[in-house]
Amino acid sequence: MLWTFALACALLAITPGPDNIFVATQSIAYGARTGWMITLGLLSGCILHTSLLAFGFVTAVERWPELITLIKVGGGGYLLYLAYTIARSTVSFQQGALQNHSMAWWYRKGVILNASNPKVFLFFVSLLPAFLWDATYSKAFQFFVLGGIFILVSAVIFGLIALFAERFSILRQWLTEHPKTFKVIQSGIFALLGAYVRSEEHTSEL
């Protein structure tokens, strides 16, 4: 059963979504190290989702469904704010984001992107309970094991995405020669992610 769950996690990680697209685009622009740090942040967000599920947040959401709305509005609003600040900035691609933002900055962006995406939590709520394998074991323990498998599988796939995305040297050269276009792309990515997180429709897919 755990192998089946791991396969489901792999399919989810490979399927294009806001997390792996963000890792890929930033890795193309700034290198695999940045992509790996974003991945670390994203996976830290998964620990939060697992902990909430293990410690009964599902019950709270069922009682106060507006909590999900608050998460969406807050997280989406922050991403839209980032899109605005990037659009207004004068930093060029040649200056390099790594000189202006530390690895900790990219890590925080990964945490915020994942923690504010209700689709991840809804995926956990929908799938993890179906893979509890022993009624005699603590449910919290089993949730953390399943969450750990999800994190491990995602770490491998996202790490490979970052590594291969960095190899697009031609695209990196093009970005270097067109800094204004790159800024528009960056701002647009954050805007789309913010709109995605705040939207009502995508939560019904799970």
XYZ file of N, CA, C and O in Angstrom:
824
model
N 0.822 -1.208 0.000
C 0.000 0.000 0.000
C 0.861 1.265 0.000
O 0.543 2.245 -0.665
N 1.962 1.246 0.746
C 2.825 2.421 0.800
C 3.495 2.682 -0.547
O 3.738 3.833 -0.915
N 3.787 1.599 -1.314
C 4.345 1.784 -2.652
C 3.326 2.453 -3.571
O 3.692 3.298 -4.404
N 2.075 2.093 -3.420
C 1.023 2.731 -4.215
C 0.922 4.211 -3.879
O 0.774 5.059 -4.767
N 1.028 4.523 -2.602
C 0.989 5.921 -2.174
C 2.186 6.685 -2.736
O 2.041 7.825 -3.199
N 3.374 6.068 -2.708
C 4.562 6.720 -3.250
C 4.407 7.006 -4.742
O 4.825 8.070 -5.230
N 3.787 6.079 -5.469
C 3.546 6.292 -6.897
C 2.593 7.460 -7.115
O 2.807 8.285 -8.012
N 1.546 7.543 -6.284
C 0.607 8.663 -6.389
C 1.318 9.984 -6.120
O 1.071 10.991 -6.795
N 2.234 9.994 -5.157
C 2.998 11.201 -4.855
C 3.881 11.599 -6.034
O 4.004 12.788 -6.357
N 4.505 10.599 -6.666
C 5.374 10.874 -7.812
C 4.578 11.478 -8.967
O 5.024 12.431 -9.614
N 3.406 10.936 -9.217
C 2.563 11.460 -10.295
C 2.146 12.897 -10.007
O 2.123 13.739 -10.910
N 1.830 13.182 -8.752
C 1.448 14.545 -8.381
C 2.624 15.501 -8.563
O 2.460 16.615 -9.066
N 3.832 15.067 -8.163
C 5.007 15.934 -8.258
C 5.380 16.225 -9.704
O 5.873 17.312 -10.015
N 5.165 15.255 -10.592
C 5.512 15.435 -12.001
C 4.485 16.290 -12.734
O 4.818 17.042 -13.649
N 3.216 16.183 -12.328
C 2.148 16.934 -12.988
C 2.402 18.433 -12.868
O 2.649 18.935 -11.768
N 2.368 19.178 -13.979
C 2.619 20.625 -13.919
C 1.674 21.331 -12.953
O 0.468 21.133 -12.977
N 2.251 22.113 -12.084
C 1.487 22.866 -11.095
C 2.294 24.061 -10.652
O 3.431 24.266 -11.102
N 1.753 24.894 -9.756
C 2.460 26.120 -9.369
C 3.804 25.862 -8.717
O 4.754 26.627 -8.923
N 3.934 24.786 -7.951
C 5.182 24.530 -7.233
C 6.311 24.142 -8.182
O 7.385 24.764 -8.185
N 6.100 23.088 -8.998
C 7.204 22.650 -9.850
C 7.488 23.635 -10.993
O 8.627 23.743 -11.455
N 6.468 24.370 -11.433
C 6.708 25.401 -12.448
C 7.573 26.515 -11.873
O 8.497 27.017 -12.523
N 7.301 26.886 -10.628
C 8.090 27.932 -9.973
C 9.538 27.476 -9.792
O 10.486 28.233 -10.054
N 9.728 26.243 -9.360
C 11.076 25.699 -9.207
C 11.812 25.706 -10.547
O 12.982 26.110 -10.626
N 11.136 25.285 -11.598
C 11.770 25.214 -12.911
C 12.167 26.593 -13.427
O 13.302 26.788 -13.896
N 11.259 27.551 -13.348
C 11.552 28.883 -13.900
C 12.666 29.585 -13.133
O 13.542 30.206 -13.735
N 12.665 29.476 -11.818
C 13.705 30.137 -11.033
C 15.056 29.429 -11.199
O 16.104 30.065 -11.130
N 15.022 28.131 -11.423
C 16.267 27.395 -11.667
C 16.863 27.777 -13.006
O 18.091 27.876 -13.154
N 16.010 27.969 -14.009
C 16.489 28.422 -15.311
C 17.166 29.781 -15.181
O 18.234 30.029 -15.745
N 16.550 30.660 -14.409
C 17.051 32.026 -14.284
C 18.262 32.133 -13.369
O 19.222 32.837 -13.675
N 18.246 31.424 -12.236
C 19.248 31.653 -11.195
C 20.062 30.419 -10.813
O 20.896 30.480 -9.917
N 19.788 29.288 -11.430
C 20.579 28.107 -11.145
C 19.891 27.098 -10.246
O 18.912 27.416 -9.552
N 20.433 25.890 -10.248
C 19.824 24.792 -9.499
C 19.847 25.039 -7.993
O 18.949 24.598 -7.270
N 20.868 25.733 -7.503
C 20.953 25.976 -6.055
C 19.737 26.743 -5.551
O 19.192 26.439 -4.487
N 19.315 27.732 -6.328
C 18.105 28.464 -5.966
C 16.893 27.551 -6.015
O 16.045 27.579 -5.116
N 16.804 26.720 -7.059
C 15.694 25.787 -7.159
C 15.647 24.816 -6.006
O 14.572 24.492 -5.491
N 16.814 24.361 -5.562
C 16.856 23.430 -4.429
C 16.419 24.109 -3.133
O 15.754 23.503 -2.303
N 16.795 25.385 -2.966
C 16.382 26.093 -1.757
C 14.882 26.339 -1.758
O 14.224 26.234 -0.714
N 14.322 26.662 -2.924
C 12.870 26.806 -3.026
C 12.198 25.480 -2.716
O 11.188 25.430 -1.995
N 12.760 24.397 -3.239
C 12.218 23.065 -2.969
C 12.218 22.771 -1.477
O 11.241 22.224 -0.937
N 13.303 23.136 -0.794
C 13.375 22.927 0.652
C 12.251 23.683 1.359
O 11.631 23.169 2.296
N 11.977 24.900 0.897
C 10.876 25.664 1.468
C 9.521 25.020 1.200
O 8.669 24.946 2.087
N 9.342 24.558 -0.037
C 8.091 23.894 -0.387
C 7.862 22.657 0.478
O 6.746 22.416 0.964
N 8.910 21.879 0.690
C 8.775 20.664 1.484
C 8.560 20.977 2.958
O 7.882 20.219 3.664
N 9.099 22.088 3.429
C 8.816 22.519 4.797
C 7.335 22.852 4.943
O 6.735 22.592 5.993
N 6.760 23.431 3.882
C 5.326 23.680 3.894
C 4.527 22.393 3.992
O 3.480 22.336 4.650
N 5.039 21.331 3.367
C 4.368 20.030 3.454
C 4.373 19.487 4.878
O 3.439 18.806 5.296
N 5.436 19.777 5.625
C 5.475 19.378 7.034
C 4.350 20.061 7.798
O 3.696 19.449 8.659
N 4.102 21.331 7.461
C 3.000 22.055 8.091
C 1.666 21.401 7.779
O 0.841 21.175 8.675
N 1.436 21.068 6.506
C 0.178 20.435 6.115
C 0.005 19.088 6.818
O -1.093 18.761 7.292
N 1.086 18.319 6.892
C 1.018 17.018 7.560
C 0.696 17.182 9.032
O -0.120 16.442 9.598
N 1.326 18.155 9.666
C 1.102 18.383 11.098
C -0.332 18.820 11.373
O -0.959 18.364 12.340
N -0.851 19.692 10.513
C -2.231 20.141 10.687
C -3.199 18.972 10.567
O -4.151 18.859 11.353
N -2.945 18.109 9.595
C -3.804 16.951 9.405
C -3.684 15.993 10.590
O -4.685 15.502 11.114
N -2.453 15.736 11.030
C -2.221 14.785 12.116
C -2.825 15.258 13.432
O -3.296 14.445 14.239
N -2.836 16.553 13.648
C -3.305 17.077 14.930
C -4.725 17.637 14.876
O -5.118 18.432 15.732
N -5.474 17.227 13.874
C -6.906 17.488 13.893
C -7.392 18.769 13.261
O -8.520 19.203 13.519
N -6.576 19.374 12.370
C -7.036 20.602 11.731
C -8.227 20.345 10.827
O -9.023 21.246 10.573
N -8.351 19.102 10.347
C -9.493 18.758 9.496
C -10.796 19.036 10.226
O -11.746 19.581 9.661
N -10.840 18.675 11.487
C -12.050 18.910 12.285
C -12.349 20.401 12.372
O -13.499 20.821 12.258
N -11.293 21.194 12.559
C -11.486 22.639 12.658
C -12.000 23.218 11.344
O -12.867 24.098 11.335
N -11.446 22.728 10.213
C -11.882 23.220 8.900
C -13.338 22.846 8.639
O -14.111 23.629 8.078
N -13.723 21.630 9.044
C -15.114 21.221 8.863
C -16.049 22.106 9.676
O -17.182 22.373 9.268
N -15.572 22.556 10.816
C -16.402 23.412 11.674
C -16.366 24.867 11.240
O -17.371 25.569 11.308
N -15.177 25.319 10.794
C -15.018 26.701 10.332
C -14.383 26.695 8.947
O -13.182 26.937 8.788
N -15.160 26.439 7.899
C -14.607 26.361 6.543
C -13.976 27.662 6.064
O -13.190 27.662 5.113
N -14.294 28.768 6.723
C -13.709 30.043 6.316
C -12.194 30.090 6.564
O -11.510 30.980 6.031
N -11.658 29.145 7.336
C -10.211 29.104 7.548
C -9.466 28.892 6.233
O -8.416 29.497 5.998
N -10.001 28.029 5.385
C -9.383 27.799 4.082
C -9.406 29.076 3.258
O -8.441 29.425 2.571
N -10.520 29.796 3.320
C -10.623 31.056 2.581
C -9.590 32.055 3.066
O -8.955 32.755 2.263
N -9.384 32.133 4.378
C -8.395 33.054 4.931
C -6.989 32.706 4.447
O -6.192 33.592 4.114
N -6.687 31.415 4.396
C -5.377 30.984 3.914
C -5.188 31.380 2.461
O -4.143 31.892 2.050
N -6.231 31.149 1.654
C -6.145 31.474 0.233
C -5.974 32.966 -0.003
O -5.125 33.399 -0.779
N -6.788 33.763 0.688
C -6.748 35.209 0.477
C -5.412 35.782 0.935
O -4.788 36.587 0.238
N -4.945 35.336 2.103
C -3.683 35.844 2.620
C -2.499 35.437 1.761
O -1.669 36.280 1.384
N -2.401 34.159 1.425
C -1.280 33.686 0.612
C -1.306 34.241 -0.792
O -0.280 34.674 -1.329
N -2.490 34.250 -1.409
C -2.607 34.786 -2.758
C -2.301 36.263 -2.809
O -1.650 36.752 -3.741
N -2.756 36.992 -1.800
C -2.484 38.420 -1.736
C -1.002 38.717 -1.633
O -0.499 39.662 -2.256
N -0.298 37.888 -0.878
C 1.148 38.086 -0.734
C 1.858 37.852 -2.060
O 2.775 38.598 -2.430
N 1.458 36.831 -2.789
C 2.082 36.554 -4.082
C 1.796 37.668 -5.090
O 2.663 38.029 -5.886
N 0.593 38.218 -5.039
C 0.269 39.345 -5.918
C 1.095 40.573 -5.546
O 1.511 41.342 -6.420
N 1.347 40.739 -4.251
C 2.200 41.848 -3.806
C 3.616 41.675 -4.351
O 4.245 42.650 -4.785
N 4.131 40.438 -4.342
C 5.449 40.181 -4.901
C 5.476 40.509 -6.392
O 6.457 41.063 -6.895
N 4.401 40.150 -7.096
C 4.320 40.468 -8.525
C 4.399 41.975 -8.742
O 5.092 42.453 -9.654
N 3.722 42.724 -7.887
C 3.723 44.190 -7.994
C 5.117 44.760 -7.730
O 5.597 45.626 -8.475
N 5.782 44.266 -6.661
C 7.101 44.802 -6.331
C 8.135 44.464 -7.404
O 9.016 45.273 -7.690
N 8.029 43.292 -8.009
C 8.952 42.929 -9.087
C 8.720 43.820 -10.303
O 9.655 44.300 -10.942
N 7.452 44.055 -10.615
C 7.126 44.901 -11.766
C 7.633 46.332 -11.582
O 8.030 46.989 -12.552
N 7.652 46.802 -10.326
C 8.099 48.174 -10.056
C 9.598 48.284 -9.841
O 10.131 49.390 -9.775
N 10.283 47.156 -9.712
C 11.709 47.187 -9.398
C 12.537 47.592 -10.611
O 12.089 47.524 -11.751
N 13.764 48.015 -10.338
C 14.693 48.390 -11.408
C 15.870 47.419 -11.478
O 16.830 47.663 -12.184
N 15.787 46.314 -10.740
C 16.864 45.336 -10.736
C 16.863 44.564 -12.051
O 15.841 44.032 -12.464
N 17.991 44.502 -12.715
C 18.095 43.783 -13.984
C 18.549 42.355 -13.738
O 19.058 42.014 -12.680
N 18.409 41.553 -14.766
C 18.836 40.168 -14.646
C 20.352 40.076 -14.455
O 20.853 39.210 -13.764
N 21.095 41.003 -15.066
C 22.542 40.958 -14.951
C 22.996 41.137 -13.512
O 24.025 40.629 -13.107
N 22.227 41.925 -12.729
C 22.602 42.128 -11.340
C 22.457 40.851 -10.538
O 23.164 40.645 -9.570
N 21.493 40.027 -10.977
C 21.353 38.714 -10.362
C 20.562 38.757 -9.078
O 20.842 39.533 -8.179
N 19.559 37.888 -8.996
C 18.743 37.839 -7.793
C 19.543 37.349 -6.606
O 19.274 37.700 -5.478
N 20.556 36.501 -6.852
C 21.304 35.939 -5.734
C 22.108 37.004 -5.016
O 22.457 36.836 -3.852
N 22.439 38.099 -5.673
C 23.147 39.174 -5.013
C 22.197 40.036 -4.199
O 22.626 40.753 -3.309
N 20.925 40.005 -4.522
C 19.952 40.831 -3.848
C 19.100 40.051 -2.858
O 18.477 40.628 -1.990
N 19.034 38.742 -3.016
C 18.235 37.911 -2.136
C 19.069 36.713 -1.681
O 19.690 36.040 -2.486
N 19.037 36.478 -0.396
C 19.785 35.359 0.150
C 19.055 34.052 -0.114
O 17.891 34.029 -0.525
N 19.735 32.947 0.185
C 19.099 31.641 0.075
C 17.914 31.534 1.033
O 16.920 30.881 0.737
N 18.033 32.223 2.188
C 16.930 32.208 3.154
C 15.683 32.876 2.567
O 14.555 32.468 2.846
N 15.887 33.894 1.726
C 14.760 34.588 1.086
C 14.015 33.630 0.166
O 12.791 33.557 0.185
N 14.767 32.877 -0.639
C 14.142 31.910 -1.546
C 13.460 30.792 -0.757
O 12.401 30.301 -1.157
N 14.078 30.391 0.348
C 13.471 29.362 1.197
C 12.114 29.836 1.716
O 11.122 29.095 1.667
N 12.065 31.063 2.201
C 10.797 31.604 2.709
C 9.745 31.663 1.617
O 8.560 31.400 1.885
N 10.128 32.012 0.401
C 9.166 32.058 -0.691
C 8.593 30.670 -0.961
O 7.403 30.523 -1.241
N 9.436 29.645 -0.860
C 8.943 28.280 -1.045
C 7.962 27.886 0.044
O 6.915 27.290 -0.234
N 8.275 28.235 1.283
C 7.373 27.919 2.398
C 6.028 28.593 2.205
O 4.967 27.966 2.341
N 6.056 29.883 1.881
C 4.816 30.651 1.730
C 3.986 30.125 0.563
O 2.764 29.986 0.664
N 4.641 29.817 -0.552
C 3.916 29.323 -1.720
C 3.192 28.025 -1.398
O 2.026 27.844 -1.750
N 3.870 27.106 -0.715
C 3.262 25.816 -0.410
C 2.224 25.930 0.707
O 1.127 25.385 0.598
N 2.561 26.654 1.773
C 1.659 26.737 2.927
C 0.370 27.465 2.583
O -0.679 27.195 3.185
N 0.431 28.384 1.620
C -0.758 29.160 1.270
C -1.570 28.521 0.149
O -2.595 29.070 -0.258
N -1.116 27.369 -0.348
C -1.835 26.683 -1.420
C -2.773 25.635 -0.811
O -2.314 24.562 -0.401
N -4.062 25.899 -0.737
C -4.984 24.953 -0.108
C -5.100 23.643 -0.867
O -5.543 22.645 -0.301
N -4.693 23.625 -2.139
C -4.799 22.397 -2.913
C -3.908 21.307 -2.317
O -4.271 20.126 -2.333
N -2.747 21.705 -1.790
C -1.862 20.724 -1.165
C -2.528 20.128 0.069
O -2.546 18.907 0.266
N -3.091 20.997 0.907
C -3.748 20.506 2.115
C -4.957 19.640 1.767
O -5.186 18.591 2.374
N -5.718 20.061 0.771
C -6.880 19.278 0.359
C -6.454 17.931 -0.225
O -7.139 16.926 -0.045
N -5.302 17.910 -0.907
C -4.761 16.638 -1.390
C -4.439 15.724 -0.213
O -4.781 14.534 -0.226
N -3.818 16.279 0.799
C -3.489 15.495 1.985
C -4.754 14.975 2.654
O -4.830 13.804 3.056
N -5.749 15.845 2.794
C -7.006 15.456 3.436
C -7.705 14.357 2.639
O -8.268 13.421 3.207
N -7.649 14.471 1.307
C -8.367 13.523 0.455
C -7.667 12.179 0.356
O -8.325 11.135 0.280
N -6.327 12.196 0.330
C -5.594 10.979 0.006
C -5.012 10.252 1.221
O -5.124 9.030 1.323
N -4.399 10.992 2.129
C -3.685 10.334 3.218
C -4.561 9.415 4.070
O -4.127 8.300 4.404
N -5.778 9.826 4.448
C -6.594 8.920 5.273
C -6.867 7.574 4.610
O -7.036 6.567 5.297
N -6.890 7.548 3.270
C -7.168 6.298 2.560
C -6.002 5.321 2.642
O -6.167 4.130 2.349
N -4.819 5.802 3.042
C -3.637 4.946 3.088
C -3.190 4.634 4.513
O -2.070 4.143 4.713
N -4.027 4.922 5.485
C -3.725 4.485 6.851
C -3.766 2.965 6.865
O -4.764 2.355 6.475
N -2.699 2.323 7.302
C -2.557 0.885 7.078
C -2.843 0.000 8.289
O -2.944 -1.209 8.161
N -2.982 0.594 9.476
C -3.182 -0.256 10.657
C -4.019 0.488 11.689
O -3.614 1.552 12.179
N -5.172 -0.069 12.013
C -6.069 0.583 12.962
C -5.512 0.613 14.375
O -5.979 1.385 15.219
N -4.525 -0.231 14.650
C -3.963 -0.278 16.008
C -2.861 0.758 16.219
O -2.481 1.029 17.357
N -2.336 1.335 15.147
C -1.287 2.344 15.250
C -1.909 3.735 15.439
O -3.059 3.979 15.049
N -1.143 4.618 15.993
C -1.577 6.002 16.132
C -1.796 6.616 14.750
O -0.945 6.495 13.861
N -2.939 7.271 14.560
C -3.213 7.918 13.275
C -2.208 9.032 13.018
O -1.773 9.228 11.881
N -1.842 9.769 14.063
C -0.866 10.848 13.888
C 0.457 10.297 13.378
O 1.073 10.864 12.455
N 0.906 9.163 13.938
C 2.151 8.539 13.486
C 2.053 8.137 12.018
O 2.980 8.383 11.225
N 0.950 7.530 11.633
C 0.783 7.089 10.259
C 0.722 8.276 9.293
O 1.271 8.223 8.188
N 0.061 9.359 9.710
C 0.017 10.555 8.875
C 1.426 11.110 8.650
O 1.776 11.540 7.537
N 2.256 11.108 9.693
C 3.611 11.629 9.541
C 4.465 10.720 8.666
O 5.323 11.198 7.911
N 4.246 9.409 8.723
C 4.966 8.493 7.833
C 4.581 8.766 6.390
O 5.442 8.873 5.495
N 3.280 8.890 6.133
C 2.814 9.172 4.777
C 3.307 10.534 4.304
O 3.719 10.691 3.150
N 3.256 11.517 5.192
C 3.770 12.834 4.843
C 5.256 12.791 4.531
O 5.733 13.470 3.622
N 5.996 11.968 5.278
C 7.425 11.820 5.021
C 7.698 11.200 3.659
O 8.631 11.608 2.961
N 6.891 10.226 3.284
C 7.043 9.611 1.954
C 6.779 10.648 0.871
O 7.517 10.741 -0.120
N 5.727 11.427 1.053
C 5.396 12.477 0.086
C 6.559 13.456 -0.052
O 6.943 13.846 -1.162
N 7.132 13.869 1.074
C 8.232 14.829 1.066
C 9.460 14.233 0.387
O 10.127 14.896 -0.420
N 9.778 12.984 0.682
C 10.957 12.336 0.096
C 10.823 12.204 -1.414
O 11.755 12.543 -2.172
N 9.667 11.737 -1.868
C 9.445 11.576 -3.308
C 9.498 12.936 -4.010
O 10.132 13.089 -5.066
N 8.855 13.927 -3.426
C 8.835 15.267 -4.021
C 10.224 15.879 -4.049
O 10.583 16.588 -5.000
N 11.027 15.619 -2.999
C 12.387 16.166 -2.952
C 13.212 15.649 -4.125
O 13.953 16.415 -4.762
N 13.101 14.372 -4.426
C 13.858 13.785 -5.532
C 13.415 14.383 -6.865
O 14.247 14.824 -7.684
N 12.115 14.435 -7.094
C 11.605 14.903 -8.387
C 11.847 16.397 -8.568
O 12.322 16.848 -9.623
N 11.574 17.193 -7.542
C 11.789 18.634 -7.647
C 13.279 18.956 -7.774
O 13.665 19.894 -8.480
N 14.122 18.175 -7.073
C 15.560 18.380 -7.196
C 16.046 18.126 -8.605
O 16.895 18.858 -9.127
N 15.508 17.091 -9.239
C 15.872 16.794 -10.630
C 15.346 17.870 -11.571
O 16.021 18.245 -12.545
N 14.142 18.383 -11.292
C 13.599 19.468 -12.117
C 14.525 20.673 -12.068
O 14.836 21.288 -13.097
N 14.985 21.027 -10.860
C 15.890 22.170 -10.709
C 17.200 21.934 -11.446
O 17.733 22.833 -12.117
N 17.729 20.722 -11.349
C 19.012 20.403 -11.986
C 18.918 20.475 -13.501
O 19.768 21.089 -14.164
N 17.878 19.871 -14.076
C 17.743 19.876 -15.522
C 17.361 21.253 -16.055
O 17.782 21.637 -17.148
N 16.567 21.999 -15.277
C 16.181 23.338 -15.719
C 17.394 24.251 -15.826
O 17.466 25.112 -16.707
N 18.379 24.053 -14.942
C 19.583 24.877 -14.965
C 20.363 24.681 -16.255
O 21.125 25.560 -16.679
N 20.176 23.551 -16.918
C 20.950 23.238 -18.115
C 20.516 24.037 -19.339
O 21.159 23.976 -20.378
N 19.396 24.769 -19.212
C 18.908 25.538 -20.367
C 19.751 26.806 -20.516
O 19.278 27.920 -20.294
N 21.016 26.637 -20.912
C 21.937 27.768 -21.000
C 21.515 28.773 -22.064
O 21.747 29.983 -21.922
N 20.904 28.285 -23.135
C 20.464 29.197 -24.194
C 19.416 30.162 -23.662
O 19.457 31.367 -23.918
N 18.470 29.624 -22.884
C 17.431 30.474 -22.320
C 18.015 31.437 -21.299
O 17.617 32.608 -21.233
N 18.995 30.973 -20.512
C 19.655 31.851 -19.541
C 20.347 33.011 -20.262
O 20.307 34.155 -19.798
N 20.976 32.741 -21.385
C 21.645 33.786 -22.153
C 20.626 34.786 -22.682
O 20.849 35.998 -22.663
N 19.491 34.265 -23.142
C 18.440 35.156 -23.658
C 17.913 36.060 -22.558
O 17.674 37.256 -22.769
N 17.731 35.511 -21.360
C 17.255 36.314 -20.235
C 18.256 37.407 -19.884
O 17.877 38.533 -19.529
N 19.535 37.074 -19.966
C 20.578 38.054 -19.673
C 20.528 39.224 -20.655
O 20.750 40.377 -20.280
N 20.219 38.926 -21.901
C 20.185 39.960 -22.935
C 18.871 40.721 -22.965
O 18.775 41.762 -23.624
N 17.838 40.222 -22.274
C 16.532 40.882 -22.271
C 16.023 41.003 -20.835
O 15.037 40.367 -20.448
N 16.678 41.842 -20.015
C 16.308 41.947 -18.591
C 14.896 42.456 -18.365
O 14.227 42.027 -17.423
N 14.419 43.379 -19.206
C 13.068 43.909 -19.008
C 12.018 42.830 -19.270
O 11.017 42.733 -18.550
N 12.260 42.045 -20.301
C 11.340 40.945 -20.598
C 11.333 39.942 -19.457
O 10.279 39.419 -19.062
N 12.526 39.688 -18.907
C 12.614 38.761 -17.774
C 11.819 39.272 -16.578
O 11.136 38.504 -15.894
N 11.890 40.570 -16.333
C 11.148 41.150 -15.208
C 9.645 40.978 -15.411
O 8.909 40.676 -14.462
N 9.187 41.140 -16.644
C 7.771 40.945 -16.944
C 7.378 39.475 -16.700
O 6.323 39.184 -16.144
N 8.248 38.562 -17.129
C 7.973 37.131 -16.926
C 7.897 36.810 -15.443
O 6.981 36.124 -14.982
N 8.863 37.330 -14.677
C 8.885 37.093 -13.232
C 7.616 37.608 -12.581
O 6.972 36.907 -11.785
N 7.270 38.836 -12.892
C 6.071 39.437 -12.313
C 4.825 38.659 -12.708
O 3.925 38.425 -11.888
N 4.770 38.230 -13.974
C 3.614 37.474 -14.442
C 3.470 36.139 -13.745
O 2.354 35.711 -13.419
N 4.608 35.468 -13.488
C 4.560 34.179 -12.791
C 3.972 34.344 -11.401
O 3.085 33.597 -10.981
N 4.459 35.350 -10.658
C 3.937 35.578 -9.315
C 2.460 35.965 -9.350
O 1.676 35.548 -8.497
N 2.074 36.768 -10.354
C 0.677 37.173 -10.465
C -0.227 35.972 -10.737
O -1.300 35.834 -10.132
N 0.209 35.096 -11.631
C -0.580 33.895 -11.945
C -0.670 32.970 -10.735
O -1.734 32.409 -10.448
N 0.436 32.820 -10.014
C 0.415 31.991 -8.816
C -0.521 32.575 -7.769
O -1.276 31.855 -7.112
N -0.466 33.903 -7.608
C -1.352 34.545 -6.641
C -2.810 34.381 -7.018
O -3.656 34.084 -6.158
N -3.128 34.551 -8.304
C -4.510 34.370 -8.753
C -4.945 32.923 -8.594
O -6.091 32.641 -8.208
N -4.032 31.996 -8.844
C -4.346 30.567 -8.709
C -4.681 30.225 -7.266
O -5.662 29.550 -6.976
N -3.844 30.682 -6.348
C -4.049 30.370 -4.929
C -5.345 30.967 -4.416
O -6.063 30.354 -3.619
N -5.688 32.162 -4.882
C -6.876 32.839 -4.372
C -8.169 32.369 -5.024
O -9.259 32.654 -4.527
N -8.060 31.674 -6.151
C -9.263 31.290 -6.887
C -10.076 30.264 -6.116
O -9.559 29.463 -5.350
N -11.374 30.275 -6.326
C -12.281 29.334 -5.675
C -12.391 28.034 -6.454
O -12.631 26.982 -5.889
N -12.171 28.089 -7.781
C -12.502 26.961 -8.633
C -11.588 25.762 -8.425
O -12.016 24.637 -8.412
N -10.259 26.032 -8.263
C -9.332 24.908 -8.288
C -9.463 24.009 -7.063
O -9.054 22.879 -7.088
N -10.073 24.505 -5.977
C -10.200 23.671 -4.788
C -11.213 22.570 -4.997
O -11.234 21.576 -4.280
N -12.065 22.705 -5.990
C -13.082 21.700 -6.221
C -12.557 20.522 -7.039
O -13.248 19.539 -7.229
N -11.308 20.649 -7.530
C -10.765 19.577 -8.361
C -10.430 18.342 -7.565
O -10.340 17.254 -8.113
N -10.170 18.492 -6.289
C -9.743 17.336 -5.495
C -10.936 16.681 -4.839
O -11.468 17.192 -3.907
